[in-house]
PDB file of C-alpha atoms in Angstrom:
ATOM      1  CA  UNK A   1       3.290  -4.278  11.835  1.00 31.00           C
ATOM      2  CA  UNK A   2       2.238  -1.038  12.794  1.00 38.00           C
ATOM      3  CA  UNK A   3       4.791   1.553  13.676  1.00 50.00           C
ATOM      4  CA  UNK A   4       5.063   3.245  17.089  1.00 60.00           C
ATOM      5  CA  UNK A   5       4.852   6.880  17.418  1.00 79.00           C
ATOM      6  CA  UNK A   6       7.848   8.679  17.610  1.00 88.00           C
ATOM      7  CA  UNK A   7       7.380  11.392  20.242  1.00 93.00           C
ATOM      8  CA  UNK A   8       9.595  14.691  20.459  1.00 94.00           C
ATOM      9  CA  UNK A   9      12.144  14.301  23.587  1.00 94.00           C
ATOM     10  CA  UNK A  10       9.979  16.871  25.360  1.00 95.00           C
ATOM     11  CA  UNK A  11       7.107  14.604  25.189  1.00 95.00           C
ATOM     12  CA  UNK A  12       8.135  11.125  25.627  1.00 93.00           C
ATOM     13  CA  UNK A  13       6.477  11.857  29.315  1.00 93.00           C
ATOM     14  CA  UNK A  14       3.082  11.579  27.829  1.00 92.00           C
ATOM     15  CA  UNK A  15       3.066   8.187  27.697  1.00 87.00           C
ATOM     16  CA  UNK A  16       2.873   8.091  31.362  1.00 87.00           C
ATOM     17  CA  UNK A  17      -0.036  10.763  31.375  1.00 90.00           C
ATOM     18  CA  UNK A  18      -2.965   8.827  32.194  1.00 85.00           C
ATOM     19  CA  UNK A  19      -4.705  10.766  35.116  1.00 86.00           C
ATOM     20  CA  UNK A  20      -5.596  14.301  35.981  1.00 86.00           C
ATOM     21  CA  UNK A  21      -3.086  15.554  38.516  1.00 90.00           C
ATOM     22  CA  UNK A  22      -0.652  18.950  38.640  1.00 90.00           C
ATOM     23  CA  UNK A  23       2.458  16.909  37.747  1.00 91.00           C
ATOM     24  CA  UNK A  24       0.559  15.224  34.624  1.00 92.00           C
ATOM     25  CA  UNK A  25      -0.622  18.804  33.742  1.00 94.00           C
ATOM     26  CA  UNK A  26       2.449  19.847  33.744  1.00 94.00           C
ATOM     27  CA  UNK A  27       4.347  17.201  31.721  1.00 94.00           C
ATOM     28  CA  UNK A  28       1.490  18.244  29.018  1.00 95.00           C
ATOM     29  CA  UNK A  29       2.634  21.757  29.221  1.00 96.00           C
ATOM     30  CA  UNK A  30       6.051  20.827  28.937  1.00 96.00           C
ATOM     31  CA  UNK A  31       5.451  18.632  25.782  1.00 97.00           C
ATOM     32  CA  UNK A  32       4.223  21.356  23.651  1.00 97.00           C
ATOM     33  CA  UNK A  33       6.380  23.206  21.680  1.00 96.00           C
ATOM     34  CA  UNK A  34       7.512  25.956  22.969  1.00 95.00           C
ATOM     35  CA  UNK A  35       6.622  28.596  20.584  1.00 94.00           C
ATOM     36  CA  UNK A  36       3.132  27.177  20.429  1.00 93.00           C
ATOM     37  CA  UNK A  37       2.331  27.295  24.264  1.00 94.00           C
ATOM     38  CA  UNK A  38      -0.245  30.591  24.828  1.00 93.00           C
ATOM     39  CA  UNK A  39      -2.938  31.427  27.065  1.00 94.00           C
ATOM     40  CA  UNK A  40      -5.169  28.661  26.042  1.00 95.00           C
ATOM     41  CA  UNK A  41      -2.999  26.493  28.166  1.00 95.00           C
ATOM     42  CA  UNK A  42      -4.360  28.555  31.745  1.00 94.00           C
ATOM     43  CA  UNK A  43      -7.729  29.300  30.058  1.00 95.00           C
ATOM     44  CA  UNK A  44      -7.906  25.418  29.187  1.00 95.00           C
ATOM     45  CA  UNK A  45      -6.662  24.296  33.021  1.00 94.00           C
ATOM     46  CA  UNK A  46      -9.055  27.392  34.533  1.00 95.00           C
ATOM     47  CA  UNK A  47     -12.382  25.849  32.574  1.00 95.00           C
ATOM     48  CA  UNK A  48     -11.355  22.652  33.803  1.00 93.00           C
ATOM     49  CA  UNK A  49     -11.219  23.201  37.298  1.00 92.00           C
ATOM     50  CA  UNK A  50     -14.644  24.922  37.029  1.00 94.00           C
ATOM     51  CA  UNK A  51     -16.290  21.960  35.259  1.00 92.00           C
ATOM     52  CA  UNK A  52     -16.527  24.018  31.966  1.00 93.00           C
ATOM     53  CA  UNK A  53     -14.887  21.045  29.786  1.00 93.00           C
ATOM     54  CA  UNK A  54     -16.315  22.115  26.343  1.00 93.00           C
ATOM     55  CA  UNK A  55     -14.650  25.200  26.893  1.00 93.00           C
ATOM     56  CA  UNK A  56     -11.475  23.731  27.531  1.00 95.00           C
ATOM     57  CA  UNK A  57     -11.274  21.446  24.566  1.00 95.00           C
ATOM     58  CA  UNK A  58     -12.330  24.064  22.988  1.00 94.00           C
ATOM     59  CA  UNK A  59      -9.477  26.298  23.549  1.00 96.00           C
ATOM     60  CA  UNK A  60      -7.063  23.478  22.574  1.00 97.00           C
ATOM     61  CA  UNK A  61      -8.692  22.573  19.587  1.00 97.00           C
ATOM     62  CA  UNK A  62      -8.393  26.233  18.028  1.00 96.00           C
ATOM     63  CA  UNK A  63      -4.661  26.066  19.162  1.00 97.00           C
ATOM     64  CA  UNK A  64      -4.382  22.639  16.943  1.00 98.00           C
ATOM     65  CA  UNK A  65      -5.762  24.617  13.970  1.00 97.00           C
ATOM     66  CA  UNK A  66      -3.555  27.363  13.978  1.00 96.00           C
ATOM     67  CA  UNK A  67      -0.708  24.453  14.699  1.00 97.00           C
ATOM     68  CA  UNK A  68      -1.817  22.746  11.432  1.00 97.00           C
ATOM     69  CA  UNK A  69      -1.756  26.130   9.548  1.00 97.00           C
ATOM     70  CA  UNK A  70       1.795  26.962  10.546  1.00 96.00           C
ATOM     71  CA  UNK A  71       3.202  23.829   9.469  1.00 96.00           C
ATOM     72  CA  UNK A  72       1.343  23.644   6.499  1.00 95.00           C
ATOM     73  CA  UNK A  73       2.925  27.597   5.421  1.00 94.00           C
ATOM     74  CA  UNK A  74       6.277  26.020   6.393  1.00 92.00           C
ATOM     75  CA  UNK A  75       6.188  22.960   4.196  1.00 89.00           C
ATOM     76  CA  UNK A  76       4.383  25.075   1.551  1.00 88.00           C
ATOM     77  CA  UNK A  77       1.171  26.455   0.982  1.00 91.00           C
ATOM     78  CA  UNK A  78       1.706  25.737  -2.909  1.00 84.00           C
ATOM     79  CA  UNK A  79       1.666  21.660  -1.935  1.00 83.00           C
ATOM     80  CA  UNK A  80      -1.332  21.759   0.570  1.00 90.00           C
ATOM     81  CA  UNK A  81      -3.724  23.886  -1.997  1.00 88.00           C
ATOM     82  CA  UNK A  82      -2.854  20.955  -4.833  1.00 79.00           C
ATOM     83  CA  UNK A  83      -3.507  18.249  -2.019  1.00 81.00           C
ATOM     84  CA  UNK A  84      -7.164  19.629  -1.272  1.00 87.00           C
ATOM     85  CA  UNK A  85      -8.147  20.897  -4.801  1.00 81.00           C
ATOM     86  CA  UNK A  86      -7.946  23.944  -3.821  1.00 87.00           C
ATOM     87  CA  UNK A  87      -5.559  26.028  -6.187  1.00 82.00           C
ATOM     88  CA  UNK A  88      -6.857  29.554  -5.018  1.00 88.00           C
ATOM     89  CA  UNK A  89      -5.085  29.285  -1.643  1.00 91.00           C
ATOM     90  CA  UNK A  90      -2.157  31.881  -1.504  1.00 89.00           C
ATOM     91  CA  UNK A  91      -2.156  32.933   2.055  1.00 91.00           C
ATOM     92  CA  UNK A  92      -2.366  32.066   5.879  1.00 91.00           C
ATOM     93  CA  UNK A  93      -6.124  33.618   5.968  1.00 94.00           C
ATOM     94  CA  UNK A  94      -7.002  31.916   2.719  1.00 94.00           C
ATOM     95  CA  UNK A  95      -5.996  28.727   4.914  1.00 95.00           C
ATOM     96  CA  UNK A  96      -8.409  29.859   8.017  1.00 94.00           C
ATOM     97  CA  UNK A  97     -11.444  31.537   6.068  1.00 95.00           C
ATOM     98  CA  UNK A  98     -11.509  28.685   2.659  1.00 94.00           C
ATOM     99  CA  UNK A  99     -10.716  25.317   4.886  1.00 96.00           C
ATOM    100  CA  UNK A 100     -12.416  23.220   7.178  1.00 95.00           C
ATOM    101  CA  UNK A 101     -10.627  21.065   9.771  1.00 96.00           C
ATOM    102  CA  UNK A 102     -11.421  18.363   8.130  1.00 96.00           C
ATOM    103  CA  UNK A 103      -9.528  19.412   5.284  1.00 95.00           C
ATOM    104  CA  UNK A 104      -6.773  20.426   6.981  1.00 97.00           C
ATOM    105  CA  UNK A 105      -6.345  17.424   8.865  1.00 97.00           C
ATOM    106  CA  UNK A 106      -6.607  15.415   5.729  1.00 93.00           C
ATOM    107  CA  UNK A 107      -4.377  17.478   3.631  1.00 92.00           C
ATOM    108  CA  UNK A 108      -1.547  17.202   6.553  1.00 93.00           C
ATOM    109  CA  UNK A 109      -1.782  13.550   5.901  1.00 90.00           C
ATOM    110  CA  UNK A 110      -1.275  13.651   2.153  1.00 83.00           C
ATOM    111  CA  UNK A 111       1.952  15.794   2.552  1.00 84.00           C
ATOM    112  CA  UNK A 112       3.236  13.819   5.230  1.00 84.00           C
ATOM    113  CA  UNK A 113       2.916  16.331   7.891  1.00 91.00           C
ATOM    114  CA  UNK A 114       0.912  14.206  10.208  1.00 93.00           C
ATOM    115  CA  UNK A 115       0.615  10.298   9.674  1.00 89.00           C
ATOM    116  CA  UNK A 116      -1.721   8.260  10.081  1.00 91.00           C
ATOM    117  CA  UNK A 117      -2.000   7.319  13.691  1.00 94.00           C
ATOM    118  CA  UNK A 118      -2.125  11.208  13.905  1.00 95.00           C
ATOM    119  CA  UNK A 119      -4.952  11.911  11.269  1.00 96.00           C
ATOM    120  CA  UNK A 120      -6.780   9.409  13.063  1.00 96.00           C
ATOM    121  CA  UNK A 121      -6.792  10.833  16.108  1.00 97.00           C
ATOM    122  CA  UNK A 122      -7.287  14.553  15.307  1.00 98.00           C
ATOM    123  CA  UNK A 123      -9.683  13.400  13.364  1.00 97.00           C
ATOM    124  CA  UNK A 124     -11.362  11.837  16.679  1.00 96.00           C
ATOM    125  CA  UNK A 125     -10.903  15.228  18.083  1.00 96.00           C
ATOM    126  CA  UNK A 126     -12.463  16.910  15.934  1.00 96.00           C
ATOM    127  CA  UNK A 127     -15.474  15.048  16.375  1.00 94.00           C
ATOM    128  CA  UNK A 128     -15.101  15.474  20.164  1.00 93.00           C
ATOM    129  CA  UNK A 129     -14.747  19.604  19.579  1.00 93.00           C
ATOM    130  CA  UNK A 130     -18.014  19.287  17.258  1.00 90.00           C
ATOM    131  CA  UNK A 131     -20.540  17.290  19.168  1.00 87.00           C
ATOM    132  CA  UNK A 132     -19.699  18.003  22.880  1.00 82.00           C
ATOM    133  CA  UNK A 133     -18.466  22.285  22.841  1.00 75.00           C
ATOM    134  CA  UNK A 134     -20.123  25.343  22.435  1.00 68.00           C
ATOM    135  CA  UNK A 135     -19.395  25.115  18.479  1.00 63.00           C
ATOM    136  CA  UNK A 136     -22.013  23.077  17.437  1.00 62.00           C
ATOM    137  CA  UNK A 137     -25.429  21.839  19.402  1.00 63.00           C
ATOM    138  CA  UNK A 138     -24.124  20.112  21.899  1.00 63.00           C
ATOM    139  CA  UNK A 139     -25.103  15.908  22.129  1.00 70.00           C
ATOM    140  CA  UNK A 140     -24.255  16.051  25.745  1.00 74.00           C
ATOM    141  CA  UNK A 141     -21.857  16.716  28.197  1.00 85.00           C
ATOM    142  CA  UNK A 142     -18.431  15.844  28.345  1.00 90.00           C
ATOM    143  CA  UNK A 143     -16.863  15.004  31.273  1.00 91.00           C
ATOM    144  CA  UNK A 144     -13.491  16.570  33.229  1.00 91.00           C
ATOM    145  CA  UNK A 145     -11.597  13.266  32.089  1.00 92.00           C
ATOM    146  CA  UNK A 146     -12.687  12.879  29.126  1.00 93.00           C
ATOM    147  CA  UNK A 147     -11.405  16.618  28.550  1.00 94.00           C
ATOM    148  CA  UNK A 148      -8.250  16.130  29.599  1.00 94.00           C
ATOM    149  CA  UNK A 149      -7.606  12.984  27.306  1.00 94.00           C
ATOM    150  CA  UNK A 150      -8.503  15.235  24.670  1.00 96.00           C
ATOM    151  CA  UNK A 151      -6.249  18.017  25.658  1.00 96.00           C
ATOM    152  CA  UNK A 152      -3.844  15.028  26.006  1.00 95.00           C
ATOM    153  CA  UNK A 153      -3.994  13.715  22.396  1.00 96.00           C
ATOM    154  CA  UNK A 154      -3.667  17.169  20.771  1.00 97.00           C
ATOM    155  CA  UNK A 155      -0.434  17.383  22.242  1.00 97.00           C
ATOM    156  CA  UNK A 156       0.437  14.001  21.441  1.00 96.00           C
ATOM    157  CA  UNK A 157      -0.612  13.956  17.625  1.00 97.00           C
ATOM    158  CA  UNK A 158      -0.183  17.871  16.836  1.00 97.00           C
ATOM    159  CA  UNK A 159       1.288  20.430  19.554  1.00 98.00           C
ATOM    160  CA  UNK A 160       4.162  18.588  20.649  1.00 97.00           C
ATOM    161  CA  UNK A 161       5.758  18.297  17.145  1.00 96.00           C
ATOM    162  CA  UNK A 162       8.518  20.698  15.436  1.00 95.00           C
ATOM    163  CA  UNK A 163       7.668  22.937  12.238  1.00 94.00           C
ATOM    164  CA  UNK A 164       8.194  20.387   9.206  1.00 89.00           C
ATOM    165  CA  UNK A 165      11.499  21.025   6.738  1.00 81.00           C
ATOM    166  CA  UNK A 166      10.043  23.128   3.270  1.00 83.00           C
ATOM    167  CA  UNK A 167       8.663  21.034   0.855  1.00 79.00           C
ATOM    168  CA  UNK A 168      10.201  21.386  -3.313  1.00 79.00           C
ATOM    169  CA  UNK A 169       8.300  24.872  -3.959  1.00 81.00           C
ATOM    170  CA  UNK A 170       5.769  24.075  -6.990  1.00 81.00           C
ATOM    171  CA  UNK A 171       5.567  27.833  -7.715  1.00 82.00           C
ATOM    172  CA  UNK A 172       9.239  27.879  -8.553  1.00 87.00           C
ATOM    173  CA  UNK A 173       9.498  24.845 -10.019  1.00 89.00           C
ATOM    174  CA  UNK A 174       6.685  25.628 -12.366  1.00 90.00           C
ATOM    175  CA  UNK A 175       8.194  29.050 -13.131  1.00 91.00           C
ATOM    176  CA  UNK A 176      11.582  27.304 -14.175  1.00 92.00           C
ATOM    177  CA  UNK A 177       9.544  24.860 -16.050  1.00 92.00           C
ATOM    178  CA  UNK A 178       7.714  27.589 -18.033  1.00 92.00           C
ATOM    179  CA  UNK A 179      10.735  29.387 -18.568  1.00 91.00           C
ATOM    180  CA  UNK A 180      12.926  26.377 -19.468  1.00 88.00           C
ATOM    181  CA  UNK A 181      15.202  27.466 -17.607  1.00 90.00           C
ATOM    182  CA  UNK A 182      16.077  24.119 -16.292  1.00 89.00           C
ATOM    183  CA  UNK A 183      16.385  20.515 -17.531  1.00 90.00           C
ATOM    184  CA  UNK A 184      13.767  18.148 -17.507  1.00 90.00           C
ATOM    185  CA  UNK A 185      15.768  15.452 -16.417  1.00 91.00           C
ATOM    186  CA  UNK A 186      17.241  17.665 -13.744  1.00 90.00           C
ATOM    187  CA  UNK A 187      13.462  18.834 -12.647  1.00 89.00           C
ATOM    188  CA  UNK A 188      12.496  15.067 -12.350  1.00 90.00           C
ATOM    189  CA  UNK A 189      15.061  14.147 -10.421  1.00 89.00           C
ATOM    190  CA  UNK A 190      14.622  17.015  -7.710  1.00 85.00           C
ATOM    191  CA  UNK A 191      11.005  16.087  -7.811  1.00 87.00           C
ATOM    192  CA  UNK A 192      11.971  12.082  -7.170  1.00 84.00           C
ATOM    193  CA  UNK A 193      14.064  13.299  -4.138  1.00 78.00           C
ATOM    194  CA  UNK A 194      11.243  14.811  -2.265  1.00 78.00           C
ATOM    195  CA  UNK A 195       9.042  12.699  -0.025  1.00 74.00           C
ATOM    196  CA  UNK A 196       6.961  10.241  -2.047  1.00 79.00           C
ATOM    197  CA  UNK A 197       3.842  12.899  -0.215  1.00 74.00           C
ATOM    198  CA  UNK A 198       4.167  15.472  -2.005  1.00 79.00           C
ATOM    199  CA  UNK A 199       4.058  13.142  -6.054  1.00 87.00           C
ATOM    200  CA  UNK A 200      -0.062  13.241  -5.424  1.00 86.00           C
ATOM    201  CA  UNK A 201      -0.026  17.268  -4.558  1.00 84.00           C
ATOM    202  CA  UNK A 202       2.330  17.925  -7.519  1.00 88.00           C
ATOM    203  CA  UNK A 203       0.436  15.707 -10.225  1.00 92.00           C
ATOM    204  CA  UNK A 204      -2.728  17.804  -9.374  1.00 90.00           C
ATOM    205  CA  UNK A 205      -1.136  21.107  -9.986  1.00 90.00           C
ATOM    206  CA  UNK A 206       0.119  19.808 -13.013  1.00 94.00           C
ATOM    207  CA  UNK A 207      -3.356  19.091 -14.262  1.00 93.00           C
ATOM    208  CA  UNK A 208      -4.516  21.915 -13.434  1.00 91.00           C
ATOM    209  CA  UNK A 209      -2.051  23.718 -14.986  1.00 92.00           C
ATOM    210  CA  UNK A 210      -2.244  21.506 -17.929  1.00 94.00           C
ATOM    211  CA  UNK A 211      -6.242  22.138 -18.410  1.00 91.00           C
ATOM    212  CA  UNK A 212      -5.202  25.948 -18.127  1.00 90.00           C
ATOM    213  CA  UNK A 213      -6.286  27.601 -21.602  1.00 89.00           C
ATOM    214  CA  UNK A 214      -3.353  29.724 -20.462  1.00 92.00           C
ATOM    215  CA  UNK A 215      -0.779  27.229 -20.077  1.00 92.00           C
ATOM    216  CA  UNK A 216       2.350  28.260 -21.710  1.00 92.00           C
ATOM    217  CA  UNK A 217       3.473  25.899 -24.561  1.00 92.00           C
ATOM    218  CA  UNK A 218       7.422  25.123 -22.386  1.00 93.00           C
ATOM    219  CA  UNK A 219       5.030  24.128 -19.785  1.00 95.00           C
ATOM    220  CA  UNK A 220       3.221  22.049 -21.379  1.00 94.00           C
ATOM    221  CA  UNK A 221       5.515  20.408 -23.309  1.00 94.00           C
ATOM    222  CA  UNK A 222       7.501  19.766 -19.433  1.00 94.00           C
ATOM    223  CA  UNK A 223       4.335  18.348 -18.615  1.00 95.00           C
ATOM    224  CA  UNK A 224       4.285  15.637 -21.158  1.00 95.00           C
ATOM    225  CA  UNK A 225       7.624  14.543 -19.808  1.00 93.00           C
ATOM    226  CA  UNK A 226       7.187  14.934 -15.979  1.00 94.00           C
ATOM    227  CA  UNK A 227       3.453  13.949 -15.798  1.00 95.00           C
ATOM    228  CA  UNK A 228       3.614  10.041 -16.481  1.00 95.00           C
ATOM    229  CA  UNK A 229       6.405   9.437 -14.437  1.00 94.00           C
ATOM    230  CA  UNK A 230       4.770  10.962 -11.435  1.00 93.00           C
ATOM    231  CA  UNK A 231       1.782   9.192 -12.612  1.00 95.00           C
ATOM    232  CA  UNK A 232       3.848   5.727 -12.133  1.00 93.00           C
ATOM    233  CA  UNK A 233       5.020   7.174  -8.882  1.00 92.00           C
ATOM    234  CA  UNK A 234       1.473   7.893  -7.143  1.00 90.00           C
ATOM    235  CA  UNK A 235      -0.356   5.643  -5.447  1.00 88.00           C
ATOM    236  CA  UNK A 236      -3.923   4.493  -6.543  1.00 90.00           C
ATOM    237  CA  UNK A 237      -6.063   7.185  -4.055  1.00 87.00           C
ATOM    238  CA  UNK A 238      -4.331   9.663  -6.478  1.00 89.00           C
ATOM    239  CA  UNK A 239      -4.903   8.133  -9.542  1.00 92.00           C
ATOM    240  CA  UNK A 240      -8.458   7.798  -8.931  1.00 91.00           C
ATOM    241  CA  UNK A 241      -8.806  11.378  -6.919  1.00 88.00           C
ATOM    242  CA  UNK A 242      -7.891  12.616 -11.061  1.00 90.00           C
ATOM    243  CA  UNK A 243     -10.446  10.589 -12.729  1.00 88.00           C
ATOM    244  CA  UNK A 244     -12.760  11.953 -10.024  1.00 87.00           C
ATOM    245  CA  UNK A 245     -11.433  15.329 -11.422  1.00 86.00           C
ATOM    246  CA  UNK A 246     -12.189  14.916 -14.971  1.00 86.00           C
ATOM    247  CA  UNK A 247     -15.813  13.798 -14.256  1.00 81.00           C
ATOM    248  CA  UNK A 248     -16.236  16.807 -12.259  1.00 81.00           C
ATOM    249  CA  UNK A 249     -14.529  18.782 -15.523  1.00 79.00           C
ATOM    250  CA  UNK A 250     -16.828  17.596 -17.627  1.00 72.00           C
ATOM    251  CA  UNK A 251     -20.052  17.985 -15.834  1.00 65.00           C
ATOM    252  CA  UNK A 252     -20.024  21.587 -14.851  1.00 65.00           C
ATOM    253  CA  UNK A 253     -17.165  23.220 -16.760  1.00 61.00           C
ATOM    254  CA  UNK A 254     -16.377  24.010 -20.516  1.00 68.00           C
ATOM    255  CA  UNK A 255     -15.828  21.859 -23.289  1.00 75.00           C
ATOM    256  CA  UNK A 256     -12.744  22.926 -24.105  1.00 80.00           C
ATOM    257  CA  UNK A 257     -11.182  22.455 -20.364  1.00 81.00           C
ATOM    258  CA  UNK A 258     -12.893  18.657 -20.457  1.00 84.00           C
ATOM    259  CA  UNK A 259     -11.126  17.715 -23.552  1.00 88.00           C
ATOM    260  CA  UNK A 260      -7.580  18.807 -22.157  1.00 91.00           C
ATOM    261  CA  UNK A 261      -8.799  16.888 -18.815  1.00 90.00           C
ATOM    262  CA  UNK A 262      -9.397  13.886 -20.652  1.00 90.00           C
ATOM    263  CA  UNK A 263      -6.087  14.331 -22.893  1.00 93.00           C
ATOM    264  CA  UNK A 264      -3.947  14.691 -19.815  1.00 94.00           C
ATOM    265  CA  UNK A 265      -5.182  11.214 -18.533  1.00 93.00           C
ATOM    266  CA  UNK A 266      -4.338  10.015 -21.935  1.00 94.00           C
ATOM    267  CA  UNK A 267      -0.983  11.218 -21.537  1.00 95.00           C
ATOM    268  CA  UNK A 268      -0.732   9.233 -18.188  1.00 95.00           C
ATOM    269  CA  UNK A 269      -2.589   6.213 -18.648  1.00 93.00           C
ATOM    270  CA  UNK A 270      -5.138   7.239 -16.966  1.00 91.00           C
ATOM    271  CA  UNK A 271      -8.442   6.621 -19.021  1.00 92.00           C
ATOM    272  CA  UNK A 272      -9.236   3.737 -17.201  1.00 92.00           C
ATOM    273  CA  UNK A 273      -9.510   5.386 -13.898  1.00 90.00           C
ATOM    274  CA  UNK A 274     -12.239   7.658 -15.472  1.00 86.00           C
ATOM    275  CA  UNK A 275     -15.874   6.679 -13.287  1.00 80.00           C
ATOM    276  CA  UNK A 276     -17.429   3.862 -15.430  1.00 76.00           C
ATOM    277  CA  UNK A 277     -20.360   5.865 -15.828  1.00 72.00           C
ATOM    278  CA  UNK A 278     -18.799   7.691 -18.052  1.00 63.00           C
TER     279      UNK A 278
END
């Protein structure tokens, strides 16, 4: 059975949004949150009422991105950069200048930010933004209603919701870790009390610390201890998403960083999720 969106009080209205009129305009307005309502919301309703709907979803769209970005620096940046393979991302601009939308969206969903009704949708968005606005060569026009049922679902799926609570932070958990500065069994059970999101995201910085040539032997040695429990904890996408990993290892980087890949999945269990090709 699926499970029906739970909507912010400020938004419940939207349900009842099914037309373009002032009053549905403005329970759209009103279902944002309120730190996250700008000029794109005048901009968006002045485009419309000129017939320039690319421009409009346009507007929206780049308010949805910076959305996504802000809740991904408040659940941690640390999390989202393990999610996406991406272990270079330190920053807010790393977030805009290093990752697509479709990355973002997708990344959201592994950390629990969005679900999946959500990442469907956006996703659908995206699309929309894409094919029928001034970002890409158009495929045709879109029309006025059409806009607004876009501007309608970004609100819906993205605008409407609160900052997420911070996630476990990897980079001090690590540090502690390397340090030994706390218990293993104390680490795994903080890590157990987090949302069962973040296990995937975690495991993957793990590797990647683990394939390190710089990895510092308390690490590793936590790693041995933490990594096949999280292992048993992740779901299948994650398990293969790592055997994935390895092939990639061993095709374009060094020896020596494929043989710790391949020892890590030992470590796990993990060989046989290792491409048959291989």
């Amino acid at each position: 059975m699926s499970q029906e969106l739970a909507l912010p009080e400020r938004a419940q209205a939207l349900v009842r949004v099914d037309a373009i009129s002032d009053h549905n305009w403005a329970l759209v307005e009103q279902a944002i949150r309120p730190e996250s309502r700008g000029s794109y919301l005048t901009k968006a309703r002045t485009a419309l009422s000129v017939e320039l709907n690319d421009a409009a979803i346009a507007y929206f769209w780049s308010a949805v991105e910076a959305d996504l970005r802000k809740k991904v620096l408040a659940y941690g940046i640390e999390y989202f950069a393990s999610a996406v393979s991406k272990p270079d991302l330190r920053a807010e601009d790393d977030l805009r200048n290093d990752v697509k939308a479709h990355d973002l969206i997708d990344g959201c969903l592994a950390l629990g930010i969005i679900g999946q009704e959500a990442h469907f949708y956006l996703h659908h968005c995206r699309e929309l933004r894409n094919r029928f606005s001034l970002a890409h060569e158009a495929l045709g026009e879109i029309d006025r209603l059409e806009a607004f049922n876009f501007i309608k679902n970004t609100v819906k799926y993205c605008l409407c919701f609160d900052l997420p609570a911070p996630g476990l932070s990897i980079r001090e958990l690590i540090e502690s870790l390397s340090s030994g500065s706390i218990l293993l069994d104390e680490a795994l059970a903080l890590v157990q009390a987090q949302s069962s999101r973040i296990y995937g995201p975690l495991l993957n910085n793990l590797f990647d610390r683990w394939v390190d040539p710089g990895c510092p032997a308390p690490l590793k040695d936590a790693i041995r201890r933490i990594a096949p429990e999280l292992w048993k904890w992740s779901v299948d996408d994650v398990r293969s998403n790592l055997g994935q990993r390895f092939a990639t290892l061993r095709d374009r980087t060094s020896a020596d960083a494929s043989r710790e890949a391949f020892e890590f999945l030992k470590l796990v269990n993990g060989v046989p999720y290792v491409p048959r090709t291989l």
